[in-house]
Short mmCIF file of C-alpha atoms in Angstrom, two decimals:
data_model
loop_
_atom_site.label_atom_id
_atom_site.label_comp_id
_atom_site.label_asym_id
_atom_site.label_seq_id
_atom_site.Cartn_x
_atom_site.Cartn_y
_atom_site.Cartn_z
CA UNK A 1 96.92 79.20 181.86
CA UNK A 2 96.80 80.75 185.32
CA UNK A 3 98.71 79.72 188.43
CA UNK A 4 97.13 80.71 191.73
CA UNK A 5 97.85 80.50 195.44
CA UNK A 6 94.52 80.01 197.16
CA UNK A 7 93.95 80.55 200.86
CA UNK A 8 90.83 79.51 202.71
CA UNK A 9 89.00 81.58 205.30
CA UNK A 10 88.18 78.79 207.71
CA UNK A 11 85.40 80.85 209.27
CA UNK A 12 83.52 80.55 206.00
CA UNK A 13 83.33 76.75 206.14
CA UNK A 14 80.81 74.48 207.77
CA UNK A 15 82.10 72.42 210.69
CA UNK A 16 82.13 69.22 208.64
CA UNK A 17 83.97 70.77 205.69
CA UNK A 18 86.43 72.43 208.06
CA UNK A 19 87.47 69.15 209.67
CA UNK A 20 87.63 67.32 206.34
CA UNK A 21 89.84 69.92 204.63
CA UNK A 22 92.09 70.37 207.67
CA UNK A 23 92.53 66.59 207.60
CA UNK A 24 93.60 66.66 203.95
CA UNK A 25 90.27 65.49 202.53
CA UNK A 26 90.81 65.62 198.77
CA UNK A 27 87.14 65.37 197.79
CA UNK A 28 86.10 68.28 200.01
CA UNK A 29 89.01 70.35 198.68
CA UNK A 30 88.03 69.55 195.11
CA UNK A 31 84.44 70.62 195.71
CA UNK A 32 85.55 73.80 197.45
CA UNK A 33 87.94 74.86 194.67
CA UNK A 34 85.23 74.31 192.05
CA UNK A 35 83.57 77.39 193.55
CA UNK A 36 86.37 79.53 192.05
CA UNK A 37 84.95 78.59 188.64
CA UNK A 38 81.22 78.73 189.37
CA UNK A 39 80.36 80.04 185.89
CA UNK A 40 82.06 77.10 184.15
CA UNK A 41 80.09 74.14 182.83
CA UNK A 42 81.85 71.00 181.63
CA UNK A 43 85.15 69.27 182.28
CA UNK A 44 87.06 70.36 185.39
CA UNK A 45 89.26 73.31 184.30
CA UNK A 46 91.93 73.05 186.98
CA UNK A 47 94.57 70.97 188.73
CA UNK A 48 95.41 71.52 192.37
CA UNK A 49 97.77 70.61 195.17
CA UNK A 50 97.08 71.05 198.87
CA UNK A 51 99.82 72.04 201.30
CA UNK A 52 100.08 73.62 204.71
CA UNK A 53 100.89 77.31 204.76
CA UNK A 54 104.31 78.31 206.08
CA UNK A 55 104.76 81.52 208.07
CA UNK A 56 106.47 84.45 206.35
CA UNK A 57 110.21 84.15 206.82
CA UNK A 58 110.05 80.37 207.19
CA UNK A 59 109.44 78.25 210.24
CA UNK A 60 107.03 75.50 211.16
CA UNK A 61 103.89 75.27 208.96
CA UNK A 62 100.88 76.73 210.75
CA UNK A 63 98.45 73.97 209.81
CA UNK A 64 96.38 76.30 207.60
CA UNK A 65 95.45 74.84 204.20
CA UNK A 66 97.06 76.44 201.16
CA UNK A 67 96.25 75.39 197.60
CA UNK A 68 98.20 75.78 194.38
CA UNK A 69 95.80 75.81 191.44
CA UNK A 70 96.67 75.68 187.73
CA UNK A 71 93.69 76.50 185.53
CA UNK A 72 92.80 77.30 181.93
CA UNK A 73 90.79 80.34 183.06
CA UNK A 74 91.20 82.95 185.77
CA UNK A 75 89.62 81.97 189.08
CA UNK A 76 87.17 84.33 190.78
CA UNK A 77 87.83 84.79 194.50
CA UNK A 78 84.98 84.45 196.98
CA UNK A 79 85.16 87.10 199.71
CA UNK A 80 84.99 85.56 203.15
CA UNK A 81 85.84 82.08 201.85
CA UNK A 82 88.54 81.85 199.14
CA UNK A 83 91.35 84.32 198.50
CA UNK A 84 93.21 83.80 195.20
CA UNK A 85 96.55 85.35 194.29
CA UNK A 86 96.64 84.71 190.56
CA UNK A 87 99.10 85.33 187.72
CA UNK A 88 99.26 84.24 184.06
CA UNK A 89 101.35 81.11 183.54
CA UNK A 90 103.04 80.83 180.14
CA UNK A 91 106.60 79.57 180.66
CA UNK A 92 109.12 80.23 177.87
CA UNK A 93 111.04 76.97 177.64
CA UNK A 94 113.90 75.80 175.44
CA UNK A 95 115.42 72.38 174.87
CA UNK A 96 118.08 71.81 177.50
CA UNK A 97 116.58 74.10 180.13
CA UNK A 98 116.88 72.70 183.62
CA UNK A 99 114.04 73.30 186.04
CA UNK A 100 113.46 72.42 189.66
CA UNK A 101 110.15 70.64 190.09
CA UNK A 102 107.73 69.39 192.71
CA UNK A 103 105.06 66.85 191.90
CA UNK A 104 102.39 64.92 193.78
CA UNK A 105 101.40 61.97 191.62
CA UNK A 106 99.43 58.74 191.69
CA UNK A 107 101.88 56.14 190.27
CA UNK A 108 99.90 53.27 188.80
CA UNK A 109 100.16 50.80 185.94
CA UNK A 110 97.49 48.80 184.13
CA UNK A 111 97.56 45.24 185.44
CA UNK A 112 96.94 42.62 182.75
CA UNK A 113 94.46 39.85 183.46
CA UNK A 114 94.25 36.99 180.93
CA UNK A 115 95.97 39.11 178.31
CA UNK A 116 93.64 42.07 178.81
CA UNK A 117 94.23 45.35 180.60
CA UNK A 118 92.53 45.19 183.95
CA UNK A 119 92.53 47.30 187.10
CA UNK A 120 95.15 49.88 187.91
CA UNK A 121 97.90 48.70 190.28
CA UNK A 122 99.82 50.86 192.73
CA UNK A 123 103.49 50.52 191.73
CA UNK A 124 104.78 51.05 195.28
CA UNK A 125 102.51 48.41 196.77
CA UNK A 126 103.52 46.04 193.97
CA UNK A 127 107.16 46.52 195.02
CA UNK A 128 106.22 45.95 198.66
CA UNK A 129 104.46 42.65 197.88
CA UNK A 130 107.80 41.14 196.82
CA UNK A 131 108.73 41.14 200.52
CA UNK A 132 107.27 38.60 202.90
CA UNK A 133 104.66 39.66 205.44
CA UNK A 134 106.16 40.76 208.73
CA UNK A 135 109.30 42.65 209.55
CA UNK A 136 110.53 42.39 205.96
CA UNK A 137 107.76 44.77 204.83
CA UNK A 138 108.92 47.43 207.28
CA UNK A 139 112.63 47.00 206.53
CA UNK A 140 114.94 49.57 204.96
CA UNK A 141 115.30 47.30 201.92
CA UNK A 142 111.52 47.34 201.39
CA UNK A 143 111.38 51.13 201.69
CA UNK A 144 114.21 51.52 199.20
CA UNK A 145 112.50 49.14 196.75
CA UNK A 146 109.27 51.15 196.97
CA UNK A 147 111.14 54.43 196.45
CA UNK A 148 112.96 53.00 193.45
CA UNK A 149 109.68 51.78 191.95
CA UNK A 150 108.30 55.32 192.31
CA UNK A 151 111.38 56.81 190.59
CA UNK A 152 111.24 54.25 187.79
CA UNK A 153 107.56 55.01 187.12
CA UNK A 154 108.40 58.69 186.62
CA UNK A 155 111.64 58.28 184.67
CA UNK A 156 110.18 55.72 182.23
CA UNK A 157 107.42 58.17 181.26
CA UNK A 158 109.40 61.40 181.36
CA UNK A 159 110.34 61.50 177.66
CA UNK A 160 106.71 61.12 176.60
CA UNK A 161 105.94 64.13 178.81
CA UNK A 162 108.66 66.33 177.30
CA UNK A 163 111.51 66.05 179.79
CA UNK A 164 114.16 63.79 181.23
CA UNK A 165 115.55 63.37 184.73
CA UNK A 166 119.30 64.16 184.80
CA UNK A 167 119.54 63.16 188.47
CA UNK A 168 117.51 60.82 190.67
CA UNK A 169 114.55 62.70 192.13
CA UNK A 170 113.81 62.68 195.84
CA UNK A 171 110.82 60.58 196.83
CA UNK A 172 108.97 62.03 199.81
CA UNK A 173 105.71 61.22 201.53
CA UNK A 174 103.72 58.21 200.31
CA UNK A 175 100.07 58.22 201.33
CA UNK A 176 97.13 55.89 200.83
CA UNK A 177 93.75 57.60 200.70
CA UNK A 178 90.20 56.32 201.14
CA UNK A 179 87.43 58.77 200.25
CA UNK A 180 83.98 57.71 201.51
CA UNK A 181 81.01 57.62 199.15
CA UNK A 182 77.30 57.71 199.93
CA UNK A 183 76.98 54.17 198.59
CA UNK A 184 79.39 51.36 197.91
CA UNK A 185 83.09 51.10 198.57
CA UNK A 186 85.21 54.19 199.20
CA UNK A 187 87.38 55.63 196.44
CA UNK A 188 90.94 54.47 197.09
CA UNK A 189 94.12 55.90 195.62
CA UNK A 190 97.70 56.62 196.64
CA UNK A 191 99.93 59.64 196.24
CA UNK A 192 103.69 60.18 196.22
CA UNK A 193 105.56 63.46 196.54
CA UNK A 194 108.52 63.95 194.20
CA UNK A 195 111.08 66.75 194.17
CA UNK A 196 114.07 67.15 191.89
CA UNK A 197 115.54 68.53 188.69
CA UNK A 198 114.30 67.98 185.14
CA UNK A 199 115.75 68.81 181.75
CA UNK A 200 113.44 69.97 178.96
CA UNK A 201 113.57 67.76 175.84
CA UNK A 202 110.38 68.97 174.11
CA UNK A 203 109.11 72.38 175.29
CA UNK A 204 105.70 72.15 173.60
CA UNK A 205 105.01 68.70 174.97
CA UNK A 206 106.10 69.68 178.47
CA UNK A 207 103.74 72.67 178.49
CA UNK A 208 100.93 70.36 177.36
CA UNK A 209 101.88 67.99 180.18
CA UNK A 210 101.77 70.79 182.74
CA UNK A 211 98.31 71.82 181.54
CA UNK A 212 96.95 68.26 181.41
CA UNK A 213 98.63 66.98 184.57
CA UNK A 214 100.64 63.84 185.25
CA UNK A 215 99.13 60.47 186.08
CA UNK A 216 95.71 59.79 187.56
CA UNK A 217 93.63 60.97 190.53
CA UNK A 218 93.83 64.56 189.29
CA UNK A 219 90.43 65.37 190.78
CA UNK A 220 91.89 64.48 194.18
CA UNK A 221 94.95 66.72 194.25
CA UNK A 222 97.42 64.71 192.16
CA UNK A 223 99.08 65.55 188.82
CA UNK A 224 100.08 69.20 189.25
CA UNK A 225 103.79 69.70 188.51
CA UNK A 226 105.21 72.93 189.92
CA UNK A 227 108.35 74.20 188.18
CA UNK A 228 110.81 77.02 188.76
CA UNK A 229 114.23 78.10 187.58
CA UNK A 230 116.82 76.62 189.97
#
């Protein structure tokens, strides 16, 4: 695998693509990053996460898009459009290792209808619906219930992904996205940012999880787990 930091030369974008990517448009970002793998045919070979670039030495983010990309092949930079700082990614992990992680995920569950698995349900919105419409849905109690639902979704699946959570992860920004299509309803999904500490329980399975990604909406910037030694 390869882990890359990808910067965009905004002068190389059309006006429409510029505004969409600067606004966090996941579909435009996905299409743009595909150009790093123009010789590839078949299933998407990468996961990505969009952030805003921070100035050297820290400070307020500058509003310039920065992408982290994990791929099964080395990306090819495009002069005047995409700059890629790339390095091989093959972590040596042992049972019991503790790693700091960041993750943007799409926490959903399959909702049963008449005994059959139906549409996917957003676990945070499901927690919110337990509160009555009005002030209750903007209360601290509602926010805490949504955060706890997000944590539970991750912790209940962690062992199957090769790790456990020794401490409660932080739950950050929750976003709901609507991506327009040429025809029909827009594509809707949500994302949640997690940050915390994990403990490796199955190194091989965790590496597979990192390569495959976590949860759904991977084509729209979800699923990439970034890890580092604390």
